[in-house]
Structures are given as C-alpha cells and as structure tokens.
Coordinates of C-alpha atoms in Angstrom, one line a residue:
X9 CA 9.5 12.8 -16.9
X10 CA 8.8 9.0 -18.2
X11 CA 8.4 5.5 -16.2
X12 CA 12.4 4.7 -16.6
X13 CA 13.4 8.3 -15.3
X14 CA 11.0 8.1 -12.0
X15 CA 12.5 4.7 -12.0
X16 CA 16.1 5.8 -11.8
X17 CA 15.0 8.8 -9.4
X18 CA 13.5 5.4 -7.3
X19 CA 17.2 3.5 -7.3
X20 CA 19.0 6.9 -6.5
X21 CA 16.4 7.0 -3.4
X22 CA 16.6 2.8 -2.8
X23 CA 20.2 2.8 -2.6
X24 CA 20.8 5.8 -0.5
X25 CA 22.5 3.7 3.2
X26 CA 19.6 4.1 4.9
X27 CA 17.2 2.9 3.0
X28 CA 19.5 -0.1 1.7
X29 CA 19.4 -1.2 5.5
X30 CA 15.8 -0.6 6.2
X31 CA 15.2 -3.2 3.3
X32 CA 17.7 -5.7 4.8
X33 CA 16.5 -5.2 8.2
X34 CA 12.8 -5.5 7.0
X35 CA 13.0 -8.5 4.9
X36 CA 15.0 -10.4 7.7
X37 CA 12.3 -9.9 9.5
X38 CA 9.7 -10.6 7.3
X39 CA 11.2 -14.0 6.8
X40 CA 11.7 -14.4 10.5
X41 CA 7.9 -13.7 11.4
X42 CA 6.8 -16.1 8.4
X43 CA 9.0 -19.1 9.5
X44 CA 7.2 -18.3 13.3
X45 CA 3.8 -20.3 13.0
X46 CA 0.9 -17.1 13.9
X47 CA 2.4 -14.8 13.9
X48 CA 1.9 -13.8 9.9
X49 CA 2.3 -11.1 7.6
X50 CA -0.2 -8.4 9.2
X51 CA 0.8 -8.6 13.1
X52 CA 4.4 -8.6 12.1
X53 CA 3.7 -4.9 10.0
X54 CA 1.2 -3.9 12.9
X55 CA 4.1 -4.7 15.4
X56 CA 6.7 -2.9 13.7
X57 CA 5.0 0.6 12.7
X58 CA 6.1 2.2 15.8
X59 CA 9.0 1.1 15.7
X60 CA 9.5 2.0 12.7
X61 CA 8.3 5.4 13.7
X62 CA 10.9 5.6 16.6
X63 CA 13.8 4.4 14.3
X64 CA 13.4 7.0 11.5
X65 CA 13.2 10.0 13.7
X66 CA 16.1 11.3 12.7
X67 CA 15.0 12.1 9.1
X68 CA 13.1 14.6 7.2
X69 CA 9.3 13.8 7.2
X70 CA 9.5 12.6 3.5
X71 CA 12.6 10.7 3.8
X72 CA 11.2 9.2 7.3
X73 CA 8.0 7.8 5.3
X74 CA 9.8 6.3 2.5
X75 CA 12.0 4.7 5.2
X76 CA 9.6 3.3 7.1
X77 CA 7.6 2.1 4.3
X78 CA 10.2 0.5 2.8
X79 CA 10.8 -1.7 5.9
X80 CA 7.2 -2.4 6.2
X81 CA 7.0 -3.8 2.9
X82 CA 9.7 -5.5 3.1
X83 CA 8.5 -7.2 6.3
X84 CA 5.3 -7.6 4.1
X85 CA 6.9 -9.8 1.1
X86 CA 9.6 -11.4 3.2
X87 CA 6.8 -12.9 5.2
X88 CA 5.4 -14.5 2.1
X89 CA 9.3 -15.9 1.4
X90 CA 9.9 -17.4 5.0
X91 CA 5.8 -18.9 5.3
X92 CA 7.1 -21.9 3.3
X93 CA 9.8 -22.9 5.8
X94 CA 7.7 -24.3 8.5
X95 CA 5.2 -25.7 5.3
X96 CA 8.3 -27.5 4.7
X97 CA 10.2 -28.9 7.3
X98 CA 7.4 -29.1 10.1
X99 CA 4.4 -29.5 8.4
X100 CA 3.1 -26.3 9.9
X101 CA 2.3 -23.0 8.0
X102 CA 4.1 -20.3 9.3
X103 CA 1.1 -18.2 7.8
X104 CA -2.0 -19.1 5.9
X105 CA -1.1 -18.6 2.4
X106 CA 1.7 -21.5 2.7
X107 CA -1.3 -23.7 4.1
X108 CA -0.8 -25.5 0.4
X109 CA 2.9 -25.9 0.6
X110 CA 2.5 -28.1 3.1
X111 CA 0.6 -30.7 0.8
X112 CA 4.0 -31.5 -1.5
X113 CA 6.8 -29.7 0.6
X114 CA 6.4 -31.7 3.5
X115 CA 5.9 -35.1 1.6
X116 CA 9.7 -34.2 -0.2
X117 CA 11.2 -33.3 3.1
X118 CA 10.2 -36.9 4.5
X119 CA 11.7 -38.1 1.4
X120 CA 15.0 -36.2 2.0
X121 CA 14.7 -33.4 -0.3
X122 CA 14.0 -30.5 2.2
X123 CA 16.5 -28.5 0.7
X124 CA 15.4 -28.7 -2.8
X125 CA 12.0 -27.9 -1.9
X126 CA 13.1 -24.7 0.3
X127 CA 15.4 -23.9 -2.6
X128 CA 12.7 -24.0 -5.3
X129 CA 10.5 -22.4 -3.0
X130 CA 12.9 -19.2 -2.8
X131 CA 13.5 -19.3 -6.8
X132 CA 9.6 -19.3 -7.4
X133 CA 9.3 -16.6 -4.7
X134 CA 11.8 -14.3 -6.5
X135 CA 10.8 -14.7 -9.6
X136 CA 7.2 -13.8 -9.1
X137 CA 8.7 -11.1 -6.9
X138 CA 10.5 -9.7 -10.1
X139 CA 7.3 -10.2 -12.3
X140 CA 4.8 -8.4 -10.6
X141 CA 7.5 -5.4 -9.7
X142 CA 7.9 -5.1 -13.5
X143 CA 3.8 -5.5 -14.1
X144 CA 3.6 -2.7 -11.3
X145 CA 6.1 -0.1 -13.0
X146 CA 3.9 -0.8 -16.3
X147 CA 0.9 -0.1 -15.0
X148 CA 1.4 2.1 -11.9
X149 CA 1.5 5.3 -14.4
X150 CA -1.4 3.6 -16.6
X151 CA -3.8 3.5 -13.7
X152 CA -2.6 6.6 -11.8
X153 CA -3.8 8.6 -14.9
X154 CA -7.2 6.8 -14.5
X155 CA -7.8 7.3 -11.6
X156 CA -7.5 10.7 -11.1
X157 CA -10.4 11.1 -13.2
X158 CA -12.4 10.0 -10.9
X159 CA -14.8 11.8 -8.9
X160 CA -16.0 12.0 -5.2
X161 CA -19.2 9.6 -6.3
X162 CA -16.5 7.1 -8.4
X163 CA -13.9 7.1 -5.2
X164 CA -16.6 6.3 -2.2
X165 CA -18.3 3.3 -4.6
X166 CA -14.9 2.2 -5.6
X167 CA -14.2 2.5 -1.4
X168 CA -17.0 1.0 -0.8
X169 CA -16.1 -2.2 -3.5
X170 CA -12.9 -2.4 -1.7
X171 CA -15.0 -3.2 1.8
X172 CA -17.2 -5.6 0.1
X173 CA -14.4 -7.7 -1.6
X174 CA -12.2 -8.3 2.0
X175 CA -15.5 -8.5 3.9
X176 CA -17.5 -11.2 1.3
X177 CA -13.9 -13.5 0.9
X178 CA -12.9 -12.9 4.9
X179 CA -13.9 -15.8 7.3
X180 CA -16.1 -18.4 7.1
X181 CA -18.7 -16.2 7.5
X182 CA -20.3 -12.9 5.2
X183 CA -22.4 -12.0 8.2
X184 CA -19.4 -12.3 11.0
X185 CA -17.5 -10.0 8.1
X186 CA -19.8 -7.7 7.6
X187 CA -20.0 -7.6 11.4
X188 CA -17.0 -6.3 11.7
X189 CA -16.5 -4.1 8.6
X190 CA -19.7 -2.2 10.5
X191 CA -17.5 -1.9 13.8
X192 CA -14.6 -0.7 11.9
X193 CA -16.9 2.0 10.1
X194 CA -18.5 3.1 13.6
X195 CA -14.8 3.2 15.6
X196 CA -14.3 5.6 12.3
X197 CA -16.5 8.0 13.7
X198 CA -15.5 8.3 16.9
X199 CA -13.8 11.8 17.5
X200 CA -14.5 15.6 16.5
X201 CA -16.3 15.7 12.9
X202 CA -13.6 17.5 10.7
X203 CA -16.5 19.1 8.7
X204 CA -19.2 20.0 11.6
X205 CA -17.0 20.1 14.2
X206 CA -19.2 18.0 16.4
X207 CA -18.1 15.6 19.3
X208 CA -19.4 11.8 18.3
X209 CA -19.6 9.1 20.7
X210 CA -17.0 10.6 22.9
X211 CA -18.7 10.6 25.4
X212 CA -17.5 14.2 27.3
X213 CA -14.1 12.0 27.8
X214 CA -11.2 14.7 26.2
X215 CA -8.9 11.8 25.1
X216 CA -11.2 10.5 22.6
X217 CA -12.3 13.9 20.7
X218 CA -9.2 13.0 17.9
X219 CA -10.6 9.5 17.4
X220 CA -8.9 6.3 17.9
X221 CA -5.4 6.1 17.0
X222 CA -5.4 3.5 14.2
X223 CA -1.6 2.2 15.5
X224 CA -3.2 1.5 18.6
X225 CA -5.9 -0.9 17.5
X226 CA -4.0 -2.6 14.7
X227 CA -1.4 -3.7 17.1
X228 CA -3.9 -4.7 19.8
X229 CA -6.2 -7.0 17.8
X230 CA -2.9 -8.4 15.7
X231 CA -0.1 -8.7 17.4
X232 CA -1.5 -8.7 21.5
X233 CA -4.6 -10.7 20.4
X234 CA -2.3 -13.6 19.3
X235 CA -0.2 -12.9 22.2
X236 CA -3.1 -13.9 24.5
X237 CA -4.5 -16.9 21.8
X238 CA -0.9 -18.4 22.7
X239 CA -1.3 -17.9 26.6
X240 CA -4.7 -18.4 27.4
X241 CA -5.2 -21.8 25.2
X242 CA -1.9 -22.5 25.8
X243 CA -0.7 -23.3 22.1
X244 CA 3.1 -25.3 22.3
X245 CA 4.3 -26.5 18.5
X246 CA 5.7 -30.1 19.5
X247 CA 6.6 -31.1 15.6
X248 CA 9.9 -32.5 14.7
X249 CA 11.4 -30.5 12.2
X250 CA 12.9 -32.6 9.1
X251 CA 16.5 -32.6 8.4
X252 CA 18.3 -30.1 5.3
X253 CA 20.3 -32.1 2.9
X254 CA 21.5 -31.0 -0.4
X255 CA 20.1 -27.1 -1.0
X256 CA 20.9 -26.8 -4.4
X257 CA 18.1 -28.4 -6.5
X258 CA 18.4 -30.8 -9.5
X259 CA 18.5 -29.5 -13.1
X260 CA 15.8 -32.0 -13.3
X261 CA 13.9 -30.3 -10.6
X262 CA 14.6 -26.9 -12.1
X263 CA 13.2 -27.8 -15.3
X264 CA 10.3 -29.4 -13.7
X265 CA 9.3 -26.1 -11.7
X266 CA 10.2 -23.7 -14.5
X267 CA 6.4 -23.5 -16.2
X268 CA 4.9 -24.2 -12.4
X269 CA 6.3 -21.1 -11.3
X270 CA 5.9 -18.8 -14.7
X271 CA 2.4 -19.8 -14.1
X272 CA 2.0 -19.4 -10.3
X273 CA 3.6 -15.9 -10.8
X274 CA 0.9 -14.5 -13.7
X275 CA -1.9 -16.1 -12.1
X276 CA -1.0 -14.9 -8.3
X277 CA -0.8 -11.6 -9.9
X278 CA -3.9 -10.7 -11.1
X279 CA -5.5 -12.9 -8.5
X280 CA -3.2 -10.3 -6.3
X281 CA -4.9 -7.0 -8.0
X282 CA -8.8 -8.2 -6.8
X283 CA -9.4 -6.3 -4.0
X284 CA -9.9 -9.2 -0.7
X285 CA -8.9 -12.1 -2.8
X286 CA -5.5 -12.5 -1.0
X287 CA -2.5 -15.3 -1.3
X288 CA -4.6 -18.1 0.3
X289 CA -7.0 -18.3 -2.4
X290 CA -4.0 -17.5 -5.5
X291 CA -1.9 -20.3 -3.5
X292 CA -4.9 -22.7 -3.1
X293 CA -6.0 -21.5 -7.5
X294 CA -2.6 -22.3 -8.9
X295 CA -2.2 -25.6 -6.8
X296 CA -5.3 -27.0 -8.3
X297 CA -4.6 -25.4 -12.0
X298 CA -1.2 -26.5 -12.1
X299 CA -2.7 -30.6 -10.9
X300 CA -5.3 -30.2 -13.6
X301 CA -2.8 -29.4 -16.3
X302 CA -0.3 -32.0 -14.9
X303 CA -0.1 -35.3 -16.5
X304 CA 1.0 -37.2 -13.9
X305 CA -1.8 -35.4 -11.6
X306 CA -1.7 -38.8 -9.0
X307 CA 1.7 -37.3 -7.7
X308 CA 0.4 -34.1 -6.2
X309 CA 0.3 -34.7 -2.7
X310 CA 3.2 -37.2 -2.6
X311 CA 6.3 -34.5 -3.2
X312 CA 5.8 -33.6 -6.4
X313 CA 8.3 -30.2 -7.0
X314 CA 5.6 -28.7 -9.3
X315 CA 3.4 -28.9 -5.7
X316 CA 5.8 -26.6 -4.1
X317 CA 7.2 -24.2 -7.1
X318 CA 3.8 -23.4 -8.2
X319 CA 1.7 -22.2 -4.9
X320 CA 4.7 -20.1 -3.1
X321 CA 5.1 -18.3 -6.8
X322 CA 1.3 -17.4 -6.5
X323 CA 1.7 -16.5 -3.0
X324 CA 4.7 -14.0 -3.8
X325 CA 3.0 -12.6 -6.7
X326 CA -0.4 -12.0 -5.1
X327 CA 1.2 -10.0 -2.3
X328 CA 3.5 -7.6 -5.1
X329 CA -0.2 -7.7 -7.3
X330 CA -1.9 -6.5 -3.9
X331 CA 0.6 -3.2 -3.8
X332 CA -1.2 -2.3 -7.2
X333 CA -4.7 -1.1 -5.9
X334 CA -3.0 0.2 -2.9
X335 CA -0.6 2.4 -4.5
X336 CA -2.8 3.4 -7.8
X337 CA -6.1 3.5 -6.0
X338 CA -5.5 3.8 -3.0
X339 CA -7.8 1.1 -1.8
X340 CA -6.1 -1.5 0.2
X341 CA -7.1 -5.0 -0.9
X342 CA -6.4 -7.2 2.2
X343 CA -5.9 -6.4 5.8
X344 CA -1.5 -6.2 5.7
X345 CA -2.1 -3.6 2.6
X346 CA -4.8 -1.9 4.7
X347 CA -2.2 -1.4 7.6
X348 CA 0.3 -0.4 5.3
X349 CA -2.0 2.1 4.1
X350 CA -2.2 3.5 7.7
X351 CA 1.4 3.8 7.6
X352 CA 1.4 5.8 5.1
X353 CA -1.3 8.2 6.4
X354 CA 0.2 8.2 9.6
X355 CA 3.1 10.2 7.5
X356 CA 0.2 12.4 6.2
X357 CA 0.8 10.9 2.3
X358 CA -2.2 9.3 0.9
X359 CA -2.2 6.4 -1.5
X360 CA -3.4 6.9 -4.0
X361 CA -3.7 8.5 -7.7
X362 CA -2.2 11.6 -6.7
X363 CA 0.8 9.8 -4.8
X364 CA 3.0 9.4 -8.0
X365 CA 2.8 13.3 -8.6
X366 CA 3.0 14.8 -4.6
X367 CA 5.1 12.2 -3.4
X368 CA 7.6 10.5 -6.6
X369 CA 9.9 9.6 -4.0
X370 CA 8.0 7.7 -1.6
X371 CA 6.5 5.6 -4.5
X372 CA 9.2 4.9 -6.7
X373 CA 11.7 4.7 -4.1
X374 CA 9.7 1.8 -2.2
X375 CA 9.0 0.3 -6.3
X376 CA 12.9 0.3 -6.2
X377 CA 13.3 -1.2 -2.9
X378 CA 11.2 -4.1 -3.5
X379 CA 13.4 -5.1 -6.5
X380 CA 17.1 -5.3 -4.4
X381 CA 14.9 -6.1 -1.2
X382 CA 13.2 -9.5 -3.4
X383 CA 17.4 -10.2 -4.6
X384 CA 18.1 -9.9 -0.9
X385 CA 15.5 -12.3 -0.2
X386 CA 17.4 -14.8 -2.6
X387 CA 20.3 -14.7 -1.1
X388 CA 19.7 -14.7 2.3
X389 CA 17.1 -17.5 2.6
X390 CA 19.6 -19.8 0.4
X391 CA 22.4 -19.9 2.7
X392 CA 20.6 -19.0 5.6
X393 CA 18.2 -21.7 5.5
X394 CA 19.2 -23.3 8.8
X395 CA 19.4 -20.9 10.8
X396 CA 15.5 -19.9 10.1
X397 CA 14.8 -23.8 10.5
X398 CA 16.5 -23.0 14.2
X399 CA 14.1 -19.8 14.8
X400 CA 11.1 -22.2 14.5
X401 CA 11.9 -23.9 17.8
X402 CA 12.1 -20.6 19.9
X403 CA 10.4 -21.3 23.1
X404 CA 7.3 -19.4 23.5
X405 CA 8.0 -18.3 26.9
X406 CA 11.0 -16.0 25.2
X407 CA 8.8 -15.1 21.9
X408 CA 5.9 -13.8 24.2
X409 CA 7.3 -11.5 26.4
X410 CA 9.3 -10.2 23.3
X411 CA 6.3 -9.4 21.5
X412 CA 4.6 -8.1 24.8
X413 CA 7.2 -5.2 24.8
X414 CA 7.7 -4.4 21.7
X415 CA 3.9 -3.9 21.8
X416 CA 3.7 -1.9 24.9
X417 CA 7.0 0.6 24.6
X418 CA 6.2 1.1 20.1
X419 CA 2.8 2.6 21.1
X420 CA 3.8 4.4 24.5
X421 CA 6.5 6.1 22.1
X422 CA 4.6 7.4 19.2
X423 CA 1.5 8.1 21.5
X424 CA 3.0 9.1 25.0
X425 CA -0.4 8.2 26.3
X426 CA -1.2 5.8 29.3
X427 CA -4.7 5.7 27.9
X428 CA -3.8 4.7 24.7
X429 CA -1.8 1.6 26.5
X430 CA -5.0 1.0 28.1
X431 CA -6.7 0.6 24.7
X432 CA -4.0 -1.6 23.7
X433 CA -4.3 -4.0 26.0
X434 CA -8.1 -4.3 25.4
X435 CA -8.4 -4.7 21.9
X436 CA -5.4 -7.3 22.5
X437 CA -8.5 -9.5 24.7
X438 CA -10.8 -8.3 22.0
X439 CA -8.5 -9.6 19.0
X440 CA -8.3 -12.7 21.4
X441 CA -12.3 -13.0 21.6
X442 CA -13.2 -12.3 17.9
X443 CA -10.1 -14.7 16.7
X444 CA -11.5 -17.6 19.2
X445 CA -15.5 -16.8 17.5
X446 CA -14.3 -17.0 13.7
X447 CA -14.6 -13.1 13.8
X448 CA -12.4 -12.5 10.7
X449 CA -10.1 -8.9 12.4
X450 CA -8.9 -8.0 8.5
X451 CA -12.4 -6.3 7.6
X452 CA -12.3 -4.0 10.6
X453 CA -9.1 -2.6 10.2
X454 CA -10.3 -2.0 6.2
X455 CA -13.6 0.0 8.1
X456 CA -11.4 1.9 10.1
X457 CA -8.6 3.2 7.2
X458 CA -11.7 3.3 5.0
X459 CA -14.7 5.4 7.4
X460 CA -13.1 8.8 7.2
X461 CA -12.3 8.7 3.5
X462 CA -15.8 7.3 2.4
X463 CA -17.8 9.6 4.7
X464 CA -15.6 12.3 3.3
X465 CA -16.5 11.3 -0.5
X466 CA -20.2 10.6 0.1
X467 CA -20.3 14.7 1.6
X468 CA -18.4 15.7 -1.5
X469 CA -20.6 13.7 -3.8
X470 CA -23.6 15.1 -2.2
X471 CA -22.2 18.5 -2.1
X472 CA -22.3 18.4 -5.9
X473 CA -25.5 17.0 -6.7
X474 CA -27.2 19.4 -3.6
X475 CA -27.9 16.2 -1.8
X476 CA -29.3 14.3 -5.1
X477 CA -28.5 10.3 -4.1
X478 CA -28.8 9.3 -7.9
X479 CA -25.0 11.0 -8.5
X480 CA -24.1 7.1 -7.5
X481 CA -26.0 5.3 -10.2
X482 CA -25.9 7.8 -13.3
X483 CA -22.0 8.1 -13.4
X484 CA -21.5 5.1 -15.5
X485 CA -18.0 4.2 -13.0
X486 CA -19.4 4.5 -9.5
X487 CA -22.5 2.8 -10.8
X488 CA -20.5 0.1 -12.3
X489 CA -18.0 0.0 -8.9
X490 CA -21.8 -0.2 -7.1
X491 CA -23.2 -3.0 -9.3
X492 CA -19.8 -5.5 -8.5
X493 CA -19.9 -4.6 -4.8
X494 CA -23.2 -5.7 -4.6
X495 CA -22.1 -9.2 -6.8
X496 CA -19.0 -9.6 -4.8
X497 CA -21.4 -10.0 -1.4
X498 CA -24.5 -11.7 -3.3
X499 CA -22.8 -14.3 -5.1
X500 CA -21.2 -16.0 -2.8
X501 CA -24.3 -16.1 -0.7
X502 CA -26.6 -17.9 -3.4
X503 CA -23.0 -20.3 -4.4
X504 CA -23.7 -21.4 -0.1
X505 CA -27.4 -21.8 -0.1
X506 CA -27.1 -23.8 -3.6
X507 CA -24.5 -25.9 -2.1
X508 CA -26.9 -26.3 1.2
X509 CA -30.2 -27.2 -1.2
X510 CA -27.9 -29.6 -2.8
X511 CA -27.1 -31.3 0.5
X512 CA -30.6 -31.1 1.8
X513 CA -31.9 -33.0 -1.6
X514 CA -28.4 -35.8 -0.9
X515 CA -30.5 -36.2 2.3
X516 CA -33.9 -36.5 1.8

C-alpha cells in the first residue's frame, strides 16, 4: 500500500465518532491550558494521560491507544494555538514558546487591534499546522525505511543523541541538565532486570520490583509541582486584560503576514525536527530572522503584525516538526513528545520505525487527526476568542484544587495503588524544589522513557560484538550519532566560556 492509501485508511480511522470527539475535546483543552499562564503544554498531557486511560476503557486496546493519543496530541498543538492569547491581551505567556508574542502582540492590543493580532495569530498557527502535517506524510515513510536499518549500536547512539540535545538546550544550566538526565537514567533502573532478573535499588520493598510507574512521576513533577509553585510562593496574575475589537484582520494585515508566516512555518519545522531545540528557540529564530529581513526593522517591538504572524507560525510548526523524530525514530525531542512517548508505551506500541508497519492505525489515524483537529483549531479560537480571554481570570483558588484532583483520582485509577499516591505527592514537592533551583524537569523525564531502551540496545550491541566496545565507533551511523552528541554538549560549553573571556577582557 502507498502514502495516500495509509492516508485514507488514517481519515476512515480520524473520522470514526469517537475519535472526531477525542480531537475536539483535546484541542479545547489544549487551548484552554495554553491561555492559563504555567500551566503549559507538558503538565497539561501529563495531567490528562490517566484520564485519558479511564475514558477509553471501553475500547479495544488498539482502538483505546489511537484514542487516547489522538487527544493527547491534540492537547499538545492546541496548547501551542491558545499560548498566544495571554501573549496578547495580558502581556503574560501562557507558556514559554509565546514568550516572543508578547513583544508585538501586546504593543497592537494597546493600540486596539487585539483582535487582529489573535486572528493572525490563529491563521499563522494553522497554516504551519497544515505544513508540517503534509512534510510529516512525506517523510514519515522516507525515514521509517531508514530507520529500520538501523542496528542495536546505531539506536542506543542515536538514544543517546536524543538525551544530549534536550539536556545541552534545557535550563540555564548543561551541568543542572545533565543532573537530571543522570536521575532520570538511575530512576530507570529501579525495579526487576528484565534480562538478569535481579532486584536493583529496591530495597527488599515488593512495590518497587516493577519500577517506577512513569504516569506517576510525570504528573508529580508537572502538573503537582506547579500546583505547589502557585501555593507555596503564592503566585496571583493581577494584569488587566486588553479589550477585543474587530477580529477579522485587514487585507492590509493579511498581506503583511502572508511571507512572515510562510517563513515562520519552514523554519519552525526543521528547527521542530532537532531533537531538544523546542518552540522557544524556533519562536525566538524566526522573530529575529523575520526583523533582519524587514525593512522597516524599527517597528518590531511597537505592534508590528509581522511580530506576531511570524513567531506563533514557528511555534506551531516546531511542535508538528517535533512529532517527526518521535514517530519515525522514536526518540522524543522535547519533554511533551517524551510524555507522549510514554503514552504510547503505556499501550505497549513503541514509536518508532516499526510503528508504521505493526501499528498503521495508530500512526496514520493520529496523522489524520491532526489535520481536522488543526481546522478545529481555526474555528474555534476565531469565534471563541472571548470566552478563552474569560478563562484567563479564573481564580486560582478554583484552578488549584481542580488540578489537585484530577491529579490524585487519574493516578489512583490506572494504578489502584495508595503507594503510588504517595509517590505522587512527593515528586509534586520535588518538581516544586528542582523548578524553584533552575533544575530543568524535561531531561529527566527523557532519562526515564530513554534508560530501559538504551540499556536494552547497549546489551544487544554488546551481545553482537561478544562485549567488543568499538561496535559504537566503526559503524559509520552510531559513530556519526556519537560524534554530534558529543558537539551538541561541547559547543555550547566553549560558546559560554568564550562569552565569559570576552567579559573578563571588557573588564580588565
């Protein structure tokens, strides 16, 4: 079968009722937890797996993951849509990639033209959405057949890229982030070895020989950990929200945006593909290209369209281009793809090359899904507009205890466990802790969906060369994989001590 028949199968699969509401429900959502200011793209996924898990019981276990992912993702990309709305009209970014919105978005809302900017926010949005879905049918199949060419050696040093590229562009700091790509590695390894059969670190305690349940954590550190950021330093958002005129933009305005956001979208996508280089940084890129290729550059920062179109197009696109190395490679490239990816291996599918042969439904049924749920997006956040701009100014006292139970009841119902509550709550004050430090929490949870698949790989590599380490270096892939993971962490280590010899010599 070719692309456009597995494509077709997808629709069939997309538009089945079920699925057609899991979208909707998903990308409301999404958009909902990107207009609320910390909330974000990865606590809002982490929050919603068990539910998720709950709300698809009633299906076969291949229709229940393609379900569940379906809304995940959706919450994933609708975050990215609704992040701009509090850019906008409050001056506050509902999650970091809109961070650059704000610059131009909040400058035209002063000036009265809050609607145009959300408009040709939510045009840019959907038109990246649409690019990267068509890049990502092109070269899911492309890649797939690539990839399964690779061996154990080329998988664990393409793994082991994946963990250098979050943990080198994570934080403000490469040691904090290799920190905790380390603690995610050793909470890995807790459990019964699947090979051995040994306890590790369990300590005699029974509940821990099958290993920390990855639901557990992710919703802890994300989702409680922000929970108790709001409480304990006793965050309130006091801005005053500018007012929506006229929503429908200019044909001025349009024609202004129109190369912005056909350049946002290409560069956000391949910015999107590089494992750990995220929105922010494709948002923050195509904001400073698009002011150097502007000729009136002196209006950026005053409520300049372009200011607006071009960032939330790069923001959109990077978080479709992200789905690529996820789905193809199965190497999540930021810290929402790598709890998507436990998502899927909670449903015992595996991302992957393999995933487009064992499992054609679940992939191009959620390839589908992202094109009506990205048309969804557009109409809903045009109309709907206000009523998001009212969801800004929920009191935190209802928010918290909201999140709070939807927390605590997801995780009792997939695990049934009082201890695994008992984990919750702590890495909830341990999310709190590392947040508080500058402890980036995206690298861990890559360490902990990573550990079992790179040990797994380095025994299989090892296996085959009877414990010979140079299998890494003389396969021209891995050693090539080996040779940019080592870059990826280096270089930005000698760009900061250049920049503090620079300083030092300003100085003396």
């Amino acid at each position: 079968m070719g692309t456009i028949q597995y494509l077709a199968q997808g629709f069939e699969t997309a538009f089945i009722w079920y699925n057609l509401l899991f979208a909707f429900v998903g990308v409301l959502i999404g958009t909902a937890v990107g207009v609320l200011p910390g909330i974000g793209p990865m606590s809002g996924v982490a929050l919603l797996i068990p539910v998720t898990a709950s709300a698809t019981g009633f299906l076969a276990p291949e229709q229940a993951a393609t379900s569940s992912i379906i809304l995940l993702a959706g919450v994933y990309y609708g975050a990215m849509y609704g992040g701009s709305t509090t850019s906008i009209l409050l001056n506050t970014p509902g999650e970091s990639s809109s961070v650059v919105t704000t610059l131009d978005g909040y400058q035209m809302a002063k000036k009265g033209r809050a609607g145009s900017a959300l408009s040709i926010a939510a045009i840019g949005s959907f038109v990246a959405g649409v690019v990267t879905l068509v890049a990502l049918i092109l070269l899911a199949k492309p890649l797939s057949a690539l990839a399964i060419k690779f061996g154990p050696a080329e998988y664990f040093s393409l793994m082991l890229l994946g963990l250098c590229a979050v943990s080198g562009l994570a934080g403000k700091s490469i040691t904090k982030a290799l920190i905790m790509t380390i603690v995610g590695l050793l909470l890995a390894t807790i459990g019964i070895d699947s090979v051995s059969g040994v306890s590790r670190f369990t300590y005699d305690i029974p509940w821990l020989y099958q290993g920390l349940e990855f639901l557990t954590i992710a919703v802890g550190l994300f989702a409680l950990g922000e929970v108790f950021k709001t409480i304990l330093e006793n965050e309130v958002d006091d801005g005053e929200i500018a007012k929506i005129n006229n929503l429908v933009p200019s044909k001025e305005e349009l024609k202004e945006s129109a190369a912005p956001i056909a350049r946002g979208s290409l560069l956000g996508f391949f910015i999107g593909i590089l494992p750990g280089a995220g929105a922010t940084l494709a948002s923050f890129f195509a904001y400073i290209v698009e002011k150097k290729l502007s000729k009136t550059p002196e209006k950026f920062g005053t409520g300049t369209i372009a200011g607006v179109a071009s960032p939330e197009s790069a923001n959109n696109a990077a978080s479709g281009g992200a789905m690529i190395p996820l789905l193809t490679l199965g190497i999540p490239g930021s810290g929402t793809t790598a709890i998507l990816m436990g998502a899927f291996m909670m449903y015992n599918i595996q991302p992957g090359p393999l995933l487009f042969e064992e499992h054609p439904d679940v992939a191009w049924g959620l390839i589908a899904s992202m094109f009506i749920g990205n048309i969804m997006l557009l109409v809903l956040n045009m109309p709907l507009v206000r009523l998001f701009a009212k969801i800004i100014q929920t009191p935190k006292k209802y928010l918290l205890p909201i999140i709070i139970a939807i927390s605590i009841f997801g995780v009792y119902a997939v695990q049934v466990s009082v201890n695994d509550l008992l984990l919750l709550i702590a890495c909830g004050i341990f999310g709190y802790f590392l947040s508080k430090n500058d402890f980036p929490i995206a690298p861990l949870v890559l360490g902990l969906v990573l550990g079992p698949m790179i040990e797994n790989n380095l025994r299989r590599a090892l296996t085959v060369s009877n414990g010979d380490y140079s299998i890494f270096i003389t396969h021209p892939i891995s050693a090539s994989f080996l040779v940019v993971a080592a870059l990826w962490i280096i270089v930005p280590i000698i760009i900061k001590l250049k920049g503090k010899s620079v300083v030092l010599n300003i100085e003396a």
